Amino acid sequence: MKFSTPVAFAILASIASALPAYKFPVDEPVSASDPKTIVLSNDDGWQALNIRATYRELTNAGYQVILSAPASQRSGWSGRFVLPTNTTMSTGGEFNYPPAGSPSWGHEENDTSIWYFDGTPASSVAFALEYLVPNYYNNTKVDLVVNGPNEGLNVSPGMFTISGTISATYNSVYRGVPAVAFSGSNGNNSFFADFADQEDDENLAANIYAKKVTEFVDALFKGAGDEYELLPVTTGLNVNFPKVGHDNESCTDPSWVYTRLSGKGSYAADLKYDEDSKLFVWTNGYYEPMTEKIFGIKTLQSEAEIINDDNCQTAVSAFSIDYDASVEQNEYIQQSLQGLF
Ligand SMILES: *[C@@H]1O[C@H](CO)[C@@H](O)[C@H](O)[C@H]1NC(C)=O
Ligand SMILES: *[C@@H]1O[C@H](CO)[C@@H](O)[C@H](O)[C@H]1NC(C)=O
Ligand SMILES: *[C@@H]1O[C@H](CO)[C@@H](O)[C@H](O)[C@H]1NC(C)=O
Ligand SMILES: *[C@@H]1O[C@H](CO)[C@@H](O)[C@H](O)[C@H]1NC(C)=O
Ligand SMILES: *[C@@H]1O[C@H](CO)[C@@H](O)[C@H](O)[C@H]1NC(C)=O
């Protein structure tokens, strides 16, 4: 996916001045009738309830979905890029699904759209984009990578680097494929097969999240149209759902709020020494730099604020993988180090 040329953008801007800024035309618009192709991954594993419910909803909505996720629970594995070291697995996947001795990558017996890869979230996405798409999908264009919904929230810059679900997302973004990370407030390790009889339970959190993911993806495609890039290059989205359904009966259809990743209430991993166990325990650390608003829209509420408010709202934040510091910050640093250059 290439970035539009400034010339094309200028021409477009002159004929369509009503368009918001930063609508980037695609090089080769596809026919609106072509089904959109979505790669779906996560860090909880291919057998997690949330990802299977989302696979079902997106497929029912008419998307071509390629599910490709780790064979095992890989929460908190960050951007580690681990590949299988053997063609077969010496231990089983999560819930022993698939069992030990299975091939290190494979698909559901009767469904070549649902794959596991004995790796990490980041490498599972690469497996889909670099191996499955050319070998099984005729090199079709992947329009979007959806990750999750994660079992558990991924809020604040502190979780950005730790979460496998978010890392699968930025791994897609740096490949030039638009991507969104979704995270739920239903944090347990669930096996989809245990919930086979609950596909119609309208209050099962996984089912509500799956419907909300589909609503969001529909809106994203509709908003961009077929002529434009889904998201500006270098950007991705981080979406966090509140407790819903059986976890909070008064919230079954959360609304959307556009937020920022950093800002008030933002936190990161920290530790505390525990005298009793003589070990360290994980705590949430709150630090001034996390609340700084240097980039982005400074008036937006932080996703931490929205999620902590617990007001049946879903936080939607945009991030950029252009990790460079601002011009002013660079100049300050260059000045400090001027003896060196
Ligand atoms: C690879 O897996 C096979 C079959 O389980 C096993 O016999 C072999 O020792 C494994 N190789 C390595 C390097 O672990
Ligand atoms: C796959 O299809 C075959 C043939 O219809 C059937 O016997 C088998 O039970 C199916 N496997 C699963 C996991 O559904
Ligand atoms: C694969 O793509 C090529 C080129 O776009 C096309 O001609 C061909 O029909 C496609 N094959 C299948 C099986 O979709
Ligand atoms: C996960 O949550 C569901 C629904 O609340 C519950 O039925 C299930 O037992 C839980 N699983 C685990 C592993 O805690
Ligand atoms: C449930 O959601 C409502 C808003 O719909 C909120 O006021 C309440 O605090 C939530 N309760 C729990 C236990 O999460």
Tab-separated table of C-alpha atoms in Angstrom, residues 33-257:
chain	number	residue	atom	x	y	z
A	33	SER	CA	-18.575	-5.253	-4.707
A	34	ASP	CA	-15.323	-7.063	-3.836
A	35	PRO	CA	-15.529	-8.468	-0.331
A	36	LYS	CA	-13.107	-6.770	2.042
A	37	THR	CA	-10.412	-9.021	3.414
A	38	ILE	CA	-9.586	-8.926	7.109
A	39	VAL	CA	-6.790	-10.711	8.937
A	40	LEU	CA	-7.914	-11.448	12.491
A	41	SER	CA	-5.420	-12.147	15.271
A	42	ASN	CA	-4.989	-11.769	19.043
A	43	ASP	CA	-2.653	-12.697	21.874
A	44	ASP	CA	-4.948	-15.019	23.845
A	45	GLY	CA	-4.741	-17.739	21.233
A	46	TRP	CA	-6.745	-18.935	18.261
A	47	GLN	CA	-9.105	-20.895	20.515
A	48	ALA	CA	-10.197	-17.895	22.609
A	49	LEU	CA	-13.915	-17.213	22.838
A	50	ASN	CA	-13.655	-13.518	21.921
A	51	ILE	CA	-11.771	-14.065	18.651
A	52	ARG	CA	-14.058	-16.926	17.551
A	53	ALA	CA	-17.192	-14.858	18.213
A	54	THR	CA	-15.649	-11.995	16.256
A	55	TYR	CA	-14.692	-14.324	13.400
A	56	ARG	CA	-18.326	-15.456	13.234
A	57	GLU	CA	-19.774	-11.918	13.244
A	58	LEU	CA	-17.339	-10.483	10.692
A	59	THR	CA	-17.873	-13.467	8.399
A	60	ASN	CA	-21.659	-13.194	8.729
A	61	ALA	CA	-21.342	-9.501	7.832
A	62	GLY	CA	-19.793	-10.478	4.483
A	63	TYR	CA	-16.084	-9.968	5.125
A	64	GLN	CA	-13.497	-12.488	3.972
A	65	VAL	CA	-11.783	-13.231	7.283
A	66	ILE	CA	-8.444	-14.988	7.698
A	67	LEU	CA	-8.032	-15.874	11.366
A	68	SER	CA	-4.363	-16.373	12.224
A	69	ALA	CA	-3.428	-16.362	15.889
A	70	PRO	CA	-0.942	-17.949	18.285
A	71	ALA	CA	-1.483	-21.603	19.224
A	72	SER	CA	-1.048	-20.677	22.903
A	73	GLN	CA	-1.912	-17.886	25.295
A	74	ARG	CA	0.636	-15.112	24.553
A	75	SER	CA	-0.668	-12.214	26.636
A	76	GLY	CA	1.997	-9.735	27.611
A	77	TRP	CA	4.493	-11.077	25.083
A	78	SER	CA	4.839	-7.611	23.562
A	79	GLY	CA	6.330	-7.447	20.084
A	80	ARG	CA	8.473	-10.591	20.452
A	81	PHE	CA	8.814	-12.242	17.077
A	82	VAL	CA	9.039	-15.950	17.894
A	83	LEU	CA	8.941	-18.594	15.157
A	84	PRO	CA	8.400	-22.360	15.462
A	85	THR	CA	11.677	-24.256	15.920
A	86	ASN	CA	10.274	-27.559	14.694
A	87	THR	CA	7.637	-28.581	12.179
A	88	THR	CA	5.649	-30.187	14.992
A	89	MET	CA	4.680	-28.948	18.454
A	90	SER	CA	6.251	-30.697	21.432
A	91	THR	CA	3.553	-29.328	23.743
A	92	GLY	CA	-0.113	-28.723	23.013
A	93	GLY	CA	-1.653	-25.316	22.386
A	94	GLU	CA	-3.854	-23.561	24.961
A	95	PHE	CA	-6.506	-26.001	26.241
A	96	ASN	CA	-4.435	-28.627	24.422
A	97	TYR	CA	-5.964	-27.309	21.202
A	98	PRO	CA	-4.238	-28.384	19.032
A	99	PRO	CA	-2.697	-31.323	20.937
A	100	ALA	CA	1.046	-32.008	21.277
A	101	GLY	CA	2.513	-33.510	18.134
A	102	SER	CA	0.363	-31.382	15.826
A	103	PRO	CA	2.018	-29.451	12.995
A	104	SER	CA	3.449	-26.112	14.189
A	105	TRP	CA	0.980	-24.302	11.986
A	106	GLY	CA	-2.360	-25.484	10.717
A	107	HIS	CA	-6.049	-24.831	10.394
A	108	GLU	CA	-9.366	-26.093	11.717
A	109	GLU	CA	-10.042	-29.497	10.227
A	110	ASN	CA	-12.881	-28.282	8.016
A	111	ASP	CA	-12.129	-24.581	7.809
A	112	THR	CA	-9.103	-23.232	5.947
A	113	SER	CA	-9.903	-19.705	7.171
A	114	ILE	CA	-9.062	-20.431	10.824
A	115	TRP	CA	-5.347	-20.899	11.471
A	116	TYR	CA	-2.993	-21.249	14.416
A	117	PHE	CA	0.720	-20.533	14.361
A	118	ASP	CA	3.050	-21.713	17.116
A	119	GLY	CA	4.497	-18.261	17.569
A	120	THR	CA	3.641	-14.865	18.998
A	121	PRO	CA	0.991	-12.299	18.073
A	122	ALA	CA	3.490	-10.390	15.934
A	123	SER	CA	4.683	-13.489	14.068
A	124	SER	CA	1.113	-14.820	13.660
A	125	VAL	CA	0.187	-11.674	11.762
A	126	ALA	CA	3.327	-11.976	9.631
A	127	PHE	CA	2.449	-15.643	8.978
A	128	ALA	CA	-0.941	-14.522	7.632
A	129	LEU	CA	0.355	-11.640	5.517
A	130	GLU	CA	3.545	-13.230	4.189
A	131	TYR	CA	2.620	-16.923	3.952
A	132	LEU	CA	-1.141	-17.547	4.029
A	133	VAL	CA	-2.146	-14.715	1.719
A	134	PRO	CA	0.275	-15.633	-1.110
A	135	ASN	CA	-0.162	-19.408	-0.713
A	136	TYR	CA	-3.857	-19.757	0.092
A	137	TYR	CA	-5.503	-16.467	-0.848
A	138	ASN	CA	-4.068	-15.709	-4.278
A	139	ASN	CA	-2.211	-12.672	-2.929
A	140	THR	CA	-5.469	-10.894	-2.260
A	141	LYS	CA	-5.175	-7.408	-0.826
A	142	VAL	CA	-5.598	-7.405	2.948
A	143	ASP	CA	-7.704	-4.358	3.723
A	144	LEU	CA	-7.497	-4.433	7.493
A	145	VAL	CA	-5.954	-6.317	10.386
A	146	VAL	CA	-8.225	-6.690	13.414
A	147	ASN	CA	-6.735	-7.888	16.690
A	148	GLY	CA	-8.698	-9.199	19.640
A	149	PRO	CA	-10.915	-8.466	21.338
A	150	ASN	CA	-8.272	-9.068	23.966
A	151	GLU	CA	-9.364	-10.776	27.187
A	152	GLY	CA	-8.605	-7.788	29.397
A	153	LEU	CA	-8.128	-4.076	28.853
A	154	ASN	CA	-5.131	-2.526	27.107
A	155	VAL	CA	-5.277	1.048	28.283
A	156	SER	CA	-2.568	3.743	28.393
A	157	PRO	CA	0.899	4.036	26.858
A	158	GLY	CA	2.100	1.643	29.554
A	159	MET	CA	0.158	-1.232	28.005
A	160	PHE	CA	1.021	-0.200	24.467
A	161	THR	CA	4.418	-1.876	24.500
A	162	ILE	CA	3.468	-4.824	26.741
A	163	SER	CA	0.280	-6.061	25.090
A	164	GLY	CA	0.651	-8.761	22.458
A	165	THR	CA	-2.637	-7.647	20.925
A	166	ILE	CA	-1.407	-4.094	20.442
A	167	SER	CA	1.959	-5.330	19.178
A	168	ALA	CA	0.218	-7.418	16.515
A	169	THR	CA	-1.451	-4.145	15.584
A	170	TYR	CA	1.668	-1.997	15.282
A	171	ASN	CA	3.371	-4.868	13.456
A	172	SER	CA	0.641	-4.567	10.835
A	173	VAL	CA	0.779	-0.781	10.723
A	174	TYR	CA	4.508	-0.706	10.015
A	175	ARG	CA	3.878	-3.109	7.114
A	176	GLY	CA	1.517	-0.530	5.674
A	177	VAL	CA	-1.646	-2.468	6.530
A	178	PRO	CA	-4.281	-0.541	8.537
A	179	ALA	CA	-4.915	-2.198	11.890
A	180	VAL	CA	-7.049	-1.930	14.998
A	181	ALA	CA	-6.532	-3.436	18.468
A	182	PHE	CA	-9.710	-4.246	20.398
A	183	SER	CA	-9.683	-5.112	24.091
A	184	GLY	CA	-12.516	-6.229	26.319
A	185	SER	CA	-13.146	-6.030	30.046
A	186	ASN	CA	-13.891	-9.772	30.170
A	187	GLY	CA	-10.533	-10.981	31.367
A	188	ASN	CA	-10.465	-14.742	31.607
A	189	ASN	CA	-8.826	-17.503	29.657
A	190	SER	CA	-11.737	-18.977	27.740
A	191	PHE	CA	-12.034	-21.885	25.295
A	192	PHE	CA	-14.576	-21.236	22.564
A	193	ALA	CA	-15.745	-24.855	22.561
A	194	ASP	CA	-16.956	-24.455	26.179
A	195	PHE	CA	-19.408	-21.818	24.931
A	196	ALA	CA	-20.664	-23.635	21.829
A	197	ASP	CA	-24.260	-23.502	23.087
A	198	GLN	CA	-24.106	-19.773	23.893
A	199	GLU	CA	-23.730	-18.317	20.394
A	200	ASP	CA	-27.193	-16.799	20.703
A	201	ASP	CA	-26.740	-15.455	24.236
A	202	GLU	CA	-27.153	-11.726	23.644
A	203	ASN	CA	-25.621	-10.941	27.033
A	204	LEU	CA	-22.428	-12.933	26.606
A	205	ALA	CA	-19.668	-10.301	26.568
A	206	ALA	CA	-17.860	-12.001	23.677
A	207	ASN	CA	-21.029	-11.808	21.556
A	208	ILE	CA	-21.605	-8.137	22.382
A	209	TYR	CA	-17.976	-7.257	21.650
A	210	ALA	CA	-18.085	-9.212	18.372
A	211	LYS	CA	-21.101	-7.189	17.256
A	212	LYS	CA	-19.446	-3.921	18.299
A	213	VAL	CA	-16.237	-4.839	16.427
A	214	THR	CA	-18.321	-5.464	13.311
A	215	GLU	CA	-20.180	-2.168	13.757
A	216	PHE	CA	-16.829	-0.391	14.086
A	217	VAL	CA	-15.256	-2.115	11.073
A	218	ASP	CA	-18.352	-1.348	8.972
A	219	ALA	CA	-18.091	2.313	9.985
A	220	LEU	CA	-14.384	2.422	9.165
A	221	PHE	CA	-14.892	1.034	5.644
A	222	LYS	CA	-17.935	3.197	5.034
A	223	GLY	CA	-16.183	6.328	6.285
A	224	ALA	CA	-13.149	5.865	4.052
A	225	GLY	CA	-15.041	4.686	0.975
A	226	ASP	CA	-13.323	2.641	-1.714
A	227	GLU	CA	-11.247	5.513	-3.045
A	228	TYR	CA	-9.352	6.288	0.133
A	229	GLU	CA	-6.908	4.693	2.543
A	230	LEU	CA	-8.668	3.288	5.566
A	231	LEU	CA	-6.269	4.988	7.970
A	232	PRO	CA	-3.441	7.450	7.344
A	233	VAL	CA	-0.113	5.656	6.880
A	234	THR	CA	1.779	5.124	10.209
A	235	THR	CA	-1.442	5.157	12.238
A	236	GLY	CA	-3.480	2.475	13.962
A	237	LEU	CA	-6.294	2.395	16.499
A	238	ASN	CA	-6.570	1.169	20.069
A	239	VAL	CA	-10.113	0.378	21.205
A	240	ASN	CA	-11.155	-0.599	24.749
A	241	PHE	CA	-14.617	-1.916	25.671
A	242	PRO	CA	-16.256	-1.518	29.106
A	243	LYS	CA	-17.837	-4.364	31.093
A	244	VAL	CA	-20.982	-5.504	29.306
A	245	GLY	CA	-23.805	-8.034	29.458
A	246	HIS	CA	-23.460	-10.638	32.205
A	247	ASP	CA	-20.519	-8.633	33.574
A	248	ASN	CA	-22.699	-5.489	33.787
A	249	GLU	CA	-26.342	-6.004	32.852
A	250	SER	CA	-26.958	-2.271	32.555
A	251	CYS	CA	-24.461	-2.002	29.685
A	252	THR	CA	-25.338	-4.019	26.574
A	253	ASP	CA	-24.624	-1.527	23.787
A	254	PRO	CA	-21.745	0.753	24.800
A	255	SER	CA	-21.348	4.047	22.959
A	256	TRP	CA	-18.134	5.174	21.247
A	257	VAL	CA	-15.888	7.956	22.537
